[in-house]
Structures are given as structure tokens and as C-alpha cells.
Amino acid sequence: MDLRLTDTVVLVTGASRGLGAAMALALAAEGAYVVAAARSKDSLAEVAAQGGGRISAVEVDLRDEDSVRALVPEVLARHGRIDGLVNNAGIAPAGKFATQDPEIWKDALTVNVIAPMLLAQAAGVRMIEQGGGRIVNVASTTGLRGKPFLVPYSTSKGAVVRFTEALAAEWAGKNVQVNCIAPGAFVTDAQKAVTDSPELHAKRIAKIPAGRMADPSELVPLTCLLVSPVSAFTTGATFVVDGGESGKL
């Protein structure tokens, strides 16, 4: 299937490693021009070097509103348009709720909710001017069901799901599709403590009907489809990719 991504322009946040890097590389392989954004300059450069000239890197700190607000204008300065936005970056502070500092909550909400909102607003306005576009928000299965010791993360990712639905309804008539992906357990640096421990790894995969954790490459076909104009009638949906974990009793 031709996803009609050739020469489209897509911004991917959190693109220096893990899921974000896999998404950026896959979109570039489909012919898109990708602006890969993250805090890590060196890691971004490594991703861009693999993109066949179709990935450019830009540093951004999602905790800094000025940095976030400058991102979409930078994409437009480089390419003159923006056809897709993948809000992938996020943080997952862990700890006991009873003793958590409110600053931890502010940090999680700033990175996981406010930054995607600002980027969706800036990108979406330009997409509407262009005649359409697609926004993909990356949530988590912990945004669908609460998880102990990850209360700020779970709360913020639940907000991302509702944000996706509400914005999709508001912009559907403007040919801007807004969808959400909720990944489960993937083998990334964020899961290193689990994957490096045979005991923790065994406990983790015991919860997954598929009997394993996923590779980041297994998320990219769905991402490319949702960023593609061929999915123009799909909006306001949350796609769960978790090996059946959230669907079992």
C-alpha cells in the first residue's frame, strides 16, 4: 500500500531513542521529511545520520514553554509546511503517592500534557491553513487503567487520551485527524531495569498474553498509517498495542 507520505513533513518528539527514534526512521523510510526533536543532541545526530538525508534534528526542552513554542516555527522555517505531528516524548516519575512532591506532578503534566497541547495547537492551526494534517499522541496503557507508584504518569496519560478525543471532535470537519496510540511493554531504555533483571523480566512478561515484550519496530506500521492521508476517516481513536495485556480479565 502506498501511504502517500513521500515529501510530507512530520515532527516527532522524543525522537532521540526508543519508540520515537523508531518512528522517525520509519517515517523517513516511507519518504517523509522528519524533524526529530529531543533534548539529547548527540543521540539526535545519530538518528538523523541513519535517515538517508530525510531526518533533521532540533533540540527541545519540553519543560521550557519558550523552547516548545519555538519548535513548530522551526519546522516551518526548514520545510515551509507541517503535515504530521507525533507527540511521543514523555516522562514517567515513579514513587509513593503519599509522599510525592507537587513539583513532580507539575513536571509530569508539563511534559506529558501541556507540551503536546502547545505543539498540537501550533501545528494544527497551520494544518488547517494548508487544508489538513494528522496528529498522533502517544499515551500508554497506564493511561487507560491506573498503575500504582506511577500515579502522575497514569493521570497525565489518561489526560492525553481525553485530549485526543476532544480535539479530534473539534477538528474533524477541518480535515485534521487526531488519534492516540497506547503502547504496553516495549523493549526500550525506559524499561532497562526490567529487561536487565531476569526476575523482573519474567514477572513482566507473565502479565502479557503474547508472552513477550515488543520491539519498537512493532509500533511503527501503525504510526505511519495514522500519519498518512490514507487514514483520513480515522480520528478520535486510541489504538492499544500491548500484546493483549489490557484486554484480559
Coordinates of N, CA and C in Angstrom, one line a residue:
M1 N 0.8 -1.2 0.0 CA 0.0 0.0 0.0 C 0.9 1.2 0.0
D2 N 0.5 2.2 -0.8 CA 1.2 3.5 -0.9 C 0.6 4.4 0.2
L3 N 1.4 4.7 1.2 CA 0.8 5.5 2.3 C 0.9 7.0 2.0
R4 N 1.3 7.4 0.8 CA 1.4 8.8 0.3 C 2.1 9.7 1.3
L5 N 3.2 9.2 1.8 CA 4.0 10.0 2.8 C 5.2 10.7 2.1
T6 N 5.4 10.4 0.8 CA 6.6 11.0 0.2 C 6.5 12.5 0.2
D7 N 7.6 13.1 0.7 CA 7.8 14.5 0.8 C 6.8 15.3 1.7
T8 N 6.1 14.5 2.5 CA 5.4 15.2 3.6 C 6.3 15.5 4.7
V9 N 5.9 16.4 5.6 CA 6.8 16.9 6.7 C 6.2 16.5 8.0
V10 N 6.9 15.8 8.8 CA 6.4 15.2 10.1 C 7.4 15.6 11.2
L11 N 6.8 16.1 12.3 CA 7.6 16.4 13.5 C 7.4 15.3 14.5
V12 N 8.5 14.7 15.0 CA 8.4 13.7 16.0 C 9.1 14.1 17.3
T13 N 8.5 14.1 18.4 CA 9.2 14.5 19.7 C 9.7 13.2 20.4
G14 N 10.7 13.4 21.2 CA 11.2 12.2 21.9 C 11.9 11.3 20.9
A15 N 12.5 11.8 19.9 CA 13.0 11.0 18.7 C 14.4 10.6 18.9
S16 N 15.0 10.8 20.0 CA 16.5 10.5 20.1 C 16.7 9.0 20.4
R17 N 15.7 8.3 20.8 CA 15.9 6.9 21.2 C 14.5 6.2 21.3
G18 N 14.6 4.9 21.5 CA 13.3 4.1 21.8 C 12.3 4.3 20.7
L19 N 11.0 4.4 21.1 CA 9.9 4.4 20.2 C 10.0 5.6 19.3
G20 N 10.4 6.8 19.8 CA 10.5 8.0 18.9 C 11.5 7.8 17.8
A21 N 12.7 7.3 18.1 CA 13.7 7.1 17.1 C 13.2 6.1 16.0
A22 N 12.5 5.0 16.5 CA 12.0 4.0 15.5 C 10.9 4.7 14.6
M23 N 10.1 5.5 15.2 CA 9.0 6.2 14.4 C 9.7 7.1 13.4
A24 N 10.6 7.9 13.8 CA 11.3 8.9 12.9 C 11.9 8.1 11.7
L25 N 12.6 7.1 12.0 CA 13.3 6.3 10.9 C 12.3 5.7 10.0
A26 N 11.2 5.2 10.5 CA 10.2 4.5 9.7 C 9.5 5.5 8.8
L27 N 9.2 6.7 9.3 CA 8.6 7.7 8.5 C 9.5 8.2 7.4
A28 N 10.8 8.3 7.7 CA 11.8 8.7 6.7 C 11.9 7.7 5.6
A29 N 11.8 6.4 6.0 CA 11.9 5.3 5.1 C 10.7 5.3 4.1
E30 N 9.6 5.8 4.6 CA 8.4 6.0 3.8 C 8.4 7.2 2.9
G31 N 9.5 8.0 3.0 CA 9.6 9.1 2.1 C 9.3 10.5 2.7
A32 N 9.0 10.5 4.0 CA 8.7 11.8 4.7 C 10.0 12.5 5.0
Y33 N 9.8 13.8 5.1 CA 10.9 14.6 5.8 C 10.5 14.7 7.3
V34 N 11.4 14.3 8.1 CA 11.2 14.2 9.5 C 12.0 15.2 10.3
V35 N 11.4 16.0 11.1 CA 12.1 16.8 12.1 C 12.1 16.0 13.4
A36 N 13.2 15.6 13.9 CA 13.4 14.8 15.1 C 13.8 15.7 16.2
A37 N 12.9 15.7 17.2 CA 13.1 16.7 18.3 C 13.3 15.9 19.6
A38 N 14.3 16.4 20.4 CA 14.5 15.8 21.8 C 15.6 16.7 22.5
R39 N 15.9 16.3 23.7 CA 16.9 17.1 24.4 C 18.3 16.6 24.1
S40 N 18.5 15.4 23.7 CA 19.9 14.8 23.6 C 20.4 15.1 22.2
K41 N 21.3 16.1 22.1 CA 21.9 16.5 20.8 C 22.7 15.3 20.1
D42 N 23.5 14.6 20.9 CA 24.3 13.5 20.3 C 23.4 12.4 19.8
S43 N 22.5 12.0 20.6 CA 21.6 10.9 20.2 C 20.7 11.3 19.0
L44 N 20.3 12.5 18.9 CA 19.5 13.0 17.8 C 20.4 12.9 16.5
A45 N 21.6 13.3 16.6 CA 22.6 13.3 15.5 C 22.7 11.9 15.0
E46 N 22.8 10.9 15.9 CA 22.9 9.5 15.4 C 21.6 9.1 14.7
V47 N 20.5 9.5 15.1 CA 19.2 9.1 14.4 C 19.2 9.8 13.1
A48 N 19.5 11.1 13.0 CA 19.5 11.8 11.8 C 20.4 11.2 10.7
A49 N 21.6 10.7 11.2 CA 22.6 10.1 10.3 C 22.1 8.8 9.6
Q50 N 21.1 8.2 10.2 CA 20.5 7.0 9.7 C 19.3 7.2 8.8
G51 N 19.0 8.5 8.6 CA 17.7 8.8 7.9 C 17.8 9.1 6.4
G52 N 19.0 8.8 5.8 CA 19.1 9.0 4.4 C 18.9 10.4 3.9
G53 N 19.2 11.4 4.8 CA 19.0 12.8 4.4 C 17.7 13.3 4.6
R54 N 16.8 12.5 5.1 CA 15.4 12.9 5.3 C 15.0 13.2 6.8
I55 N 16.0 13.1 7.7 CA 15.8 13.5 9.1 C 16.7 14.6 9.5
S56 N 16.1 15.7 10.0 CA 16.9 16.7 10.6 C 16.6 16.8 12.1
A57 N 17.6 17.2 12.8 CA 17.5 17.2 14.3 C 17.3 18.6 14.9
V58 N 16.5 18.7 15.9 CA 16.4 20.0 16.6 C 16.3 19.7 18.1
E59 N 17.0 20.4 18.9 CA 17.0 20.2 20.4 C 15.7 21.0 20.9
V60 N 15.1 20.4 21.9 CA 13.9 21.0 22.5 C 13.8 20.5 23.9
D61 N 13.5 21.4 24.9 CA 13.2 21.0 26.2 C 11.8 21.2 26.5
L62 N 11.0 20.1 26.6 CA 9.6 20.2 26.8 C 9.1 20.8 28.1
R63 N 10.1 20.9 29.0 CA 9.8 21.6 30.3 C 9.8 23.1 30.1
D64 N 10.4 23.6 29.0 CA 10.6 25.0 28.8 C 9.5 25.5 27.7
E65 N 8.6 26.3 28.1 CA 7.5 26.7 27.2 C 8.0 27.4 26.0
D66 N 9.0 28.3 26.2 CA 9.6 29.0 25.1 C 10.2 28.1 24.1
S67 N 10.9 27.1 24.6 CA 11.5 26.1 23.7 C 10.4 25.3 22.9
V68 N 9.4 25.0 23.6 CA 8.3 24.3 22.9 C 7.6 25.1 21.9
R69 N 7.4 26.4 22.2 CA 6.7 27.3 21.3 C 7.5 27.6 20.0
A70 N 8.8 27.4 20.1 CA 9.7 27.7 19.0 C 9.8 26.5 18.1
L71 N 9.3 25.4 18.4 CA 9.5 24.1 17.7 C 8.8 24.1 16.3
V72 N 7.5 24.4 16.3 CA 6.8 24.3 15.1 C 7.2 25.4 14.1
P73 N 7.5 26.7 14.6 CA 8.1 27.7 13.7 C 9.4 27.2 13.1
E74 N 10.2 26.5 13.8 CA 11.5 26.0 13.3 C 11.2 25.0 12.2
V75 N 10.2 24.1 12.4 CA 9.8 23.1 11.3 C 9.4 23.9 10.0
L76 N 8.6 24.9 10.2 CA 8.1 25.7 9.1 C 9.2 26.4 8.4
A77 N 10.2 26.9 9.2 CA 11.3 27.6 8.6 C 12.2 26.7 7.7
R78 N 12.2 25.4 8.1 CA 13.1 24.5 7.4 C 12.3 23.9 6.2
H79 N 11.0 23.7 6.3 CA 10.3 23.0 5.3 C 9.1 23.7 4.7
G80 N 8.6 24.8 5.3 CA 7.5 25.5 4.8 C 6.2 25.0 5.0
R81 N 6.1 23.8 5.7 CA 4.8 23.2 6.0 C 5.0 22.2 7.1
I82 N 3.8 21.7 7.6 CA 3.9 20.6 8.5 C 2.6 19.7 8.3
D83 N 2.8 18.5 8.0 CA 1.7 17.6 7.6 C 1.4 16.6 8.8
G84 N 2.4 16.4 9.6 CA 2.1 15.4 10.7 C 2.9 15.8 12.0
L85 N 2.3 15.5 13.1 CA 2.9 15.7 14.4 C 2.7 14.4 15.2
V86 N 3.8 13.9 15.7 CA 3.8 12.8 16.6 C 4.3 13.2 18.0
N87 N 3.3 13.4 18.9 CA 3.7 13.8 20.3 C 4.1 12.5 21.1
N88 N 5.3 12.1 21.0 CA 5.8 10.9 21.6 C 6.5 11.1 22.9
A89 N 7.2 12.2 23.1 CA 8.0 12.4 24.3 C 7.2 12.3 25.6
G90 N 7.8 11.8 26.6 CA 7.1 11.8 27.9 C 8.0 11.4 29.0
I91 N 7.6 11.6 30.2 CA 8.4 11.2 31.4 C 7.4 10.4 32.3
A92 N 8.0 9.5 33.1 CA 7.3 8.6 34.0 C 7.9 8.6 35.4
P93 N 7.7 9.7 36.2 CA 8.2 9.6 37.5 C 7.5 8.6 38.4
A94 N 8.3 7.8 39.1 CA 7.8 6.7 39.9 C 8.0 7.1 41.4
G95 N 7.1 6.6 42.2 CA 7.2 6.8 43.7 C 5.9 6.6 44.4
K96 N 5.9 6.7 45.7 CA 4.7 6.5 46.5 C 3.9 7.8 46.5
F97 N 2.7 7.8 46.2 CA 1.8 8.9 46.1 C 1.8 9.7 47.4
A98 N 1.7 9.1 48.5 CA 1.6 9.8 49.8 C 2.7 10.8 50.1
T99 N 3.8 10.5 49.5 CA 5.0 11.4 49.8 C 5.5 12.2 48.6
Q100 N 4.7 12.2 47.6 CA 5.2 12.8 46.3 C 5.1 14.3 46.4
D101 N 6.1 15.0 46.0 CA 6.2 16.5 46.0 C 5.3 17.0 44.8
P102 N 4.5 18.0 45.0 CA 3.7 18.5 43.9 C 4.5 18.9 42.7
E103 N 5.8 19.2 42.9 CA 6.6 19.6 41.7 C 6.8 18.4 40.8
I104 N 6.7 17.2 41.3 CA 6.8 16.0 40.4 C 5.6 16.0 39.5
W105 N 4.4 16.3 40.1 CA 3.2 16.3 39.3 C 3.3 17.4 38.3
K106 N 3.7 18.6 38.7 CA 3.8 19.7 37.7 C 4.7 19.3 36.5
D107 N 5.8 18.7 36.8 CA 6.8 18.3 35.8 C 6.1 17.3 34.8
A108 N 5.4 16.3 35.4 CA 4.8 15.3 34.5 C 3.7 15.9 33.6
L109 N 2.9 16.8 34.2 CA 1.8 17.4 33.5 C 2.4 18.4 32.4
T110 N 3.5 19.0 32.7 CA 4.1 20.0 31.8 C 4.6 19.2 30.6
V111 N 5.3 18.1 30.8 CA 5.9 17.4 29.7 C 4.9 16.6 28.9
N112 N 4.0 15.9 29.7 CA 3.1 14.9 29.1 C 1.8 15.5 28.6
V113 N 1.4 16.6 29.0 CA 0.1 17.2 28.6 C 0.3 18.6 28.0
I114 N 0.9 19.5 28.7 CA 1.0 20.9 28.3 C 1.8 21.0 27.0
A115 N 3.0 20.4 26.9 CA 3.8 20.5 25.7 C 3.1 19.9 24.5
P116 N 2.5 18.7 24.6 CA 1.7 18.2 23.4 C 0.6 19.1 23.0
M117 N -0.1 19.7 24.0 CA -1.1 20.7 23.7 C -0.6 21.9 22.9
L118 N 0.5 22.4 23.4 CA 1.1 23.6 22.7 C 1.5 23.2 21.3
L119 N 2.1 22.1 21.1 CA 2.5 21.7 19.8 C 1.3 21.3 18.9
A120 N 0.3 20.7 19.4 CA -0.9 20.4 18.6 C -1.6 21.7 18.2
Q121 N -1.6 22.7 19.1 CA -2.2 23.9 18.8 C -1.5 24.6 17.6
A122 N -0.2 24.8 17.7 CA 0.6 25.4 16.7 C 0.6 24.7 15.4
A123 N 0.8 23.4 15.5 CA 0.8 22.6 14.2 C -0.5 22.5 13.6
G124 N -1.6 22.3 14.4 CA -2.9 22.2 13.9 C -3.4 23.4 13.2
V125 N -3.1 24.6 13.7 CA -3.5 25.8 13.1 C -2.9 25.9 11.7
R126 N -1.6 25.5 11.6 CA -1.0 25.5 10.2 C -1.6 24.5 9.3
M127 N -1.9 23.3 9.9 CA -2.5 22.2 9.1 C -3.9 22.7 8.5
I128 N -4.6 23.4 9.4 CA -5.9 23.9 8.9 C -5.8 24.8 7.7
E129 N -4.8 25.7 7.8 CA -4.5 26.6 6.8 C -4.1 25.9 5.5
Q130 N -3.4 24.8 5.6 CA -2.9 24.0 4.5 C -4.0 23.2 3.9
G131 N -5.1 22.9 4.6 CA -6.2 22.1 4.2 C -6.2 20.7 4.8
G132 N -5.4 20.5 5.8 CA -5.5 19.2 6.6 C -4.1 18.8 7.1
G133 N -4.2 17.7 8.0 CA -3.0 17.2 8.6 C -3.4 16.1 9.6
R134 N -2.4 15.6 10.3 CA -2.6 14.5 11.2 C -1.8 14.6 12.5
I135 N -2.4 14.4 13.6 CA -1.7 14.5 14.9 C -1.8 13.1 15.6
V136 N -0.7 12.6 16.0 CA -0.7 11.3 16.8 C -0.1 11.6 18.1
N137 N -0.9 11.3 19.1 CA -0.5 11.4 20.5 C -0.1 10.1 21.1
V138 N 1.0 9.9 21.7 CA 1.4 8.7 22.3 C 1.1 8.7 23.8
A139 N 0.1 7.9 24.2 CA -0.2 7.8 25.6 C 0.4 6.5 26.2
S140 N -0.3 5.7 26.8 CA 0.2 4.5 27.5 C -1.0 3.6 28.0
T141 N -0.8 2.3 28.1 CA -1.8 1.5 28.7 C -2.1 2.0 30.1
T142 N -1.1 2.6 30.8 CA -1.3 3.1 32.1 C -2.2 4.4 32.1
G143 N -2.5 4.9 31.0 CA -3.5 6.0 30.8 C -4.9 5.5 30.7
L144 N -5.0 4.1 30.4 CA -6.3 3.5 30.3 C -6.7 2.9 31.6
R145 N -5.8 2.4 32.4 CA -6.0 1.8 33.7 C -4.9 2.3 34.6
G146 N -5.3 2.6 35.8 CA -4.3 3.1 36.8 C -3.3 2.1 37.1
K147 N -2.1 2.6 37.4 CA -1.0 1.8 37.9 C -0.3 2.3 39.1
P148 N -0.2 1.5 40.2 CA 0.4 2.0 41.4 C 1.8 2.4 41.2
F149 N 2.2 3.4 42.0 CA 3.5 4.0 42.0 C 3.9 4.8 40.7
L150 N 2.9 4.9 39.8 CA 3.0 5.7 38.6 C 1.8 6.6 38.5
V151 N 1.4 7.2 39.6 CA 0.1 7.9 39.6 C 0.2 9.2 38.8
P152 N 1.2 10.0 38.9 CA 1.3 11.2 38.0 C 1.4 10.8 36.5
Y153 N 2.1 9.8 36.2 CA 2.2 9.3 34.8 C 0.9 8.8 34.3
S154 N 0.3 8.0 35.1 CA -1.0 7.4 34.7 C -2.1 8.5 34.5
T155 N -2.1 9.5 35.4 CA -3.0 10.6 35.3 C -2.8 11.4 34.0
S156 N -1.5 11.7 33.8 CA -1.2 12.5 32.6 C -1.5 11.8 31.3
K157 N -1.2 10.5 31.2 CA -1.5 9.8 30.0 C -3.0 9.6 29.8
G158 N -3.7 9.5 30.9 CA -5.2 9.5 30.8 C -5.7 10.8 30.2
A159 N -5.1 11.9 30.6 CA -5.5 13.2 30.0 C -5.2 13.2 28.6
V160 N -4.1 12.6 28.1 CA -3.8 12.6 26.7 C -4.8 11.9 25.9
V161 N -5.4 10.8 26.4 CA -6.4 10.1 25.7 C -7.7 11.0 25.6
R162 N -8.1 11.6 26.6 CA -9.3 12.5 26.6 C -9.0 13.7 25.7
F163 N -7.8 14.3 25.7 CA -7.4 15.4 24.9 C -7.5 15.0 23.4
T164 N -7.1 13.8 23.1 CA -7.2 13.3 21.7 C -8.6 13.2 21.2
E165 N -9.5 12.7 22.0 CA -10.9 12.6 21.7 C -11.6 13.9 21.4
A166 N -11.3 14.8 22.4 CA -12.0 16.1 22.3 C -11.5 16.9 21.1
L167 N -10.2 16.9 20.9 CA -9.6 17.7 19.8 C -10.0 17.1 18.5
A168 N -10.1 15.8 18.4 CA -10.5 15.1 17.2 C -11.9 15.6 16.8
A169 N -12.8 15.6 17.8 CA -14.2 16.0 17.5 C -14.2 17.5 17.0
E170 N -13.4 18.3 17.6 CA -13.4 19.7 17.2 C -12.9 20.0 15.9
W171 N -11.9 19.2 15.5 CA -11.2 19.5 14.2 C -11.5 18.5 13.1
A172 N -12.4 17.6 13.3 CA -12.7 16.6 12.3 C -13.2 17.3 11.0
G173 N -14.0 18.3 11.1 CA -14.5 19.0 10.0 C -13.5 19.9 9.2
K174 N -12.3 20.0 9.8 CA -11.3 20.8 9.2 C -10.2 19.9 8.6
N175 N -10.5 18.6 8.4 CA -9.6 17.6 7.8 C -8.3 17.5 8.6
V176 N -8.4 17.6 9.9 CA -7.2 17.4 10.8 C -7.6 16.2 11.7
Q177 N -6.9 15.0 11.5 CA -7.2 13.8 12.2 C -6.3 13.8 13.5
V178 N -6.9 13.4 14.6 CA -6.2 13.3 15.8 C -6.4 12.0 16.4
N179 N -5.4 11.2 16.6 CA -5.5 9.8 17.1 C -4.4 9.6 18.2
C180 N -4.6 8.5 18.9 CA -3.8 8.2 20.0 C -3.3 6.7 20.0
I181 N -2.1 6.5 20.4 CA -1.5 5.2 20.5 C -1.2 4.9 22.0
A182 N -1.6 3.8 22.5 CA -1.3 3.4 23.9 C -0.5 2.2 23.9
P183 N 0.9 2.3 23.9 CA 1.7 1.2 24.0 C 1.7 0.5 25.3
G184 N 2.0 -0.8 25.3 CA 2.2 -1.5 26.5 C 3.7 -1.7 26.8
A185 N 4.2 -2.9 27.0 CA 5.6 -3.1 27.3 C 6.5 -3.3 26.1
F186 N 7.3 -2.3 25.9 CA 8.3 -2.4 24.8 C 9.7 -2.4 25.3
V187 N 10.6 -3.0 24.5 CA 12.0 -3.1 24.9 C 12.7 -1.8 24.5
T188 N 12.8 -0.9 25.5 CA 13.4 0.4 25.3 C 14.3 0.7 26.5
D189 N 15.1 1.8 26.4 CA 15.9 2.2 27.5 C 15.1 2.5 28.8
A190 N 13.8 2.9 28.6 CA 12.9 3.2 29.7 C 12.6 1.9 30.5
Q191 N 12.7 0.8 29.9 CA 12.4 -0.5 30.5 C 13.7 -1.3 30.9
K192 N 14.8 -0.6 30.9 CA 16.1 -1.3 31.1 C 16.2 -2.0 32.4
A193 N 15.6 -1.4 33.4 CA 15.6 -2.0 34.8 C 14.9 -3.3 34.7
V194 N 13.9 -3.4 33.9 CA 13.1 -4.7 33.8 C 13.8 -5.7 32.9
T195 N 14.3 -5.2 31.8 CA 14.9 -6.2 30.8 C 16.3 -6.7 31.3
D196 N 16.9 -5.9 32.1 CA 18.2 -6.3 32.7 C 18.1 -7.3 33.8
S197 N 16.9 -7.5 34.4 CA 16.7 -8.4 35.5 C 15.9 -9.6 35.1
P198 N 16.5 -10.8 35.1 CA 15.7 -11.9 34.7 C 14.5 -12.1 35.5
E199 N 14.6 -11.8 36.8 CA 13.4 -12.0 37.7 C 12.3 -11.0 37.3
L200 N 12.7 -9.7 37.2 CA 11.7 -8.7 36.9 C 11.1 -8.9 35.4
H201 N 12.0 -9.3 34.5 CA 11.5 -9.6 33.2 C 10.5 -10.7 33.1
A202 N 10.8 -11.8 33.9 CA 9.9 -12.9 33.9 C 8.5 -12.5 34.5
K203 N 8.6 -11.7 35.5 CA 7.3 -11.2 36.1 C 6.5 -10.3 35.1
R204 N 7.3 -9.5 34.4 CA 6.6 -8.6 33.5 C 5.9 -9.3 32.3
I205 N 6.6 -10.3 31.7 CA 6.1 -11.0 30.5 C 5.0 -12.0 31.0
A206 N 5.0 -12.3 32.2 CA 3.9 -13.2 32.7 C 2.5 -12.5 32.7
K207 N 2.5 -11.2 32.6 CA 1.3 -10.4 32.6 C 0.8 -10.2 31.2
I208 N 1.6 -10.6 30.2 CA 1.3 -10.3 28.8 C 0.9 -11.6 28.1
P209 N -0.3 -11.7 27.6 CA -0.8 -12.9 26.9 C 0.1 -13.3 25.7
A210 N 0.7 -12.3 25.0 CA 1.6 -12.7 23.9 C 2.9 -13.3 24.4
G211 N 3.2 -13.2 25.7 CA 4.3 -13.9 26.3 C 5.7 -13.2 26.1
R212 N 5.7 -12.0 25.7 CA 6.9 -11.3 25.4 C 6.7 -9.8 25.5
M213 N 7.8 -9.0 25.5 CA 7.7 -7.6 25.3 C 7.9 -7.3 23.8
A214 N 7.5 -6.1 23.4 CA 7.6 -5.8 22.0 C 8.8 -5.0 21.6
D215 N 9.2 -5.1 20.4 CA 10.3 -4.3 19.8 C 9.7 -3.0 19.3
P216 N 10.4 -1.9 19.4 CA 9.9 -0.6 18.9 C 9.5 -0.7 17.5
S217 N 10.1 -1.5 16.7 CA 9.7 -1.6 15.3 C 8.3 -2.1 15.1
E218 N 7.7 -2.7 16.1 CA 6.3 -3.2 16.0 C 5.3 -2.1 16.2
L219 N 5.7 -0.9 16.6 CA 4.8 0.2 16.7 C 4.8 1.1 15.5
V220 N 5.8 1.0 14.6 CA 5.9 1.9 13.5 C 4.9 1.8 12.4
P221 N 4.4 0.6 12.1 CA 3.5 0.5 11.0 C 2.2 1.3 11.3
L222 N 1.7 1.1 12.5 CA 0.5 1.9 13.0 C 0.8 3.4 12.9
T223 N 1.9 3.8 13.4 CA 2.3 5.2 13.4 C 2.3 5.8 12.0
C224 N 2.9 5.1 11.1 CA 2.9 5.5 9.7 C 1.5 5.6 9.1
L225 N 0.7 4.6 9.4 CA -0.7 4.7 8.9 C -1.4 5.9 9.4
L226 N -1.3 6.2 10.7 CA -2.1 7.3 11.3 C -1.5 8.6 10.9
V227 N -0.3 8.7 10.5 CA 0.3 9.9 10.0 C 0.0 10.1 8.5
S228 N -0.4 9.0 7.8 CA -0.7 9.0 6.4 C -2.1 9.6 6.1
P229 N -2.2 10.3 4.9 CA -3.5 10.8 4.5 C -4.5 9.7 4.1
V230 N -4.0 8.4 4.0 CA -5.0 7.3 3.6 C -5.9 7.0 4.8
S231 N -5.5 7.5 6.0 CA -6.4 7.2 7.2 C -7.2 8.4 7.6
A232 N -7.7 9.1 6.5 CA -8.4 10.4 6.8 C -9.7 10.3 7.4
F233 N -10.3 9.1 7.5 CA -11.6 8.9 8.1 C -11.5 8.3 9.5
T234 N -10.2 8.2 10.0 CA -9.9 7.7 11.3 C -9.5 8.8 12.2
T235 N -10.3 9.1 13.2 CA -10.0 10.2 14.1 C -10.6 10.0 15.5
G236 N -10.0 10.4 16.5 CA -10.5 10.3 17.9 C -10.4 8.9 18.5
A237 N -9.6 8.1 17.9 CA -9.4 6.7 18.3 C -8.1 6.5 19.1
T238 N -8.2 5.6 20.1 CA -7.0 5.2 20.8 C -6.7 3.7 20.5
F239 N -5.5 3.5 19.9 CA -5.1 2.2 19.5 C -4.2 1.6 20.5
V240 N -4.6 0.4 21.1 CA -3.8 -0.2 22.1 C -2.8 -1.2 21.5
V241 N -1.6 -1.1 21.8 CA -0.6 -2.1 21.3 C 0.2 -2.7 22.5
D242 N -0.3 -3.8 23.0 CA 0.2 -4.3 24.2 C 0.2 -5.8 24.3
G243 N 0.1 -6.5 23.2 CA 0.2 -8.0 23.3 C -1.0 -8.6 24.0
G244 N -2.1 -7.9 24.1 CA -3.3 -8.4 24.8 C -3.4 -8.2 26.2
E245 N -2.4 -7.4 26.8 CA -2.4 -7.3 28.3 C -3.6 -6.6 28.8
S246 N -4.0 -5.5 28.3 CA -5.1 -4.7 28.8 C -6.5 -5.3 28.5
G247 N -6.5 -6.3 27.6 CA -7.8 -6.9 27.2 C -8.2 -8.1 28.0
K248 N -7.3 -8.6 28.8 CA -7.6 -9.8 29.6 C -8.2 -9.5 30.9
L249 N -8.9 -10.5 31.4 CA -9.6 -10.4 32.7 C -8.5 -10.3 33.8

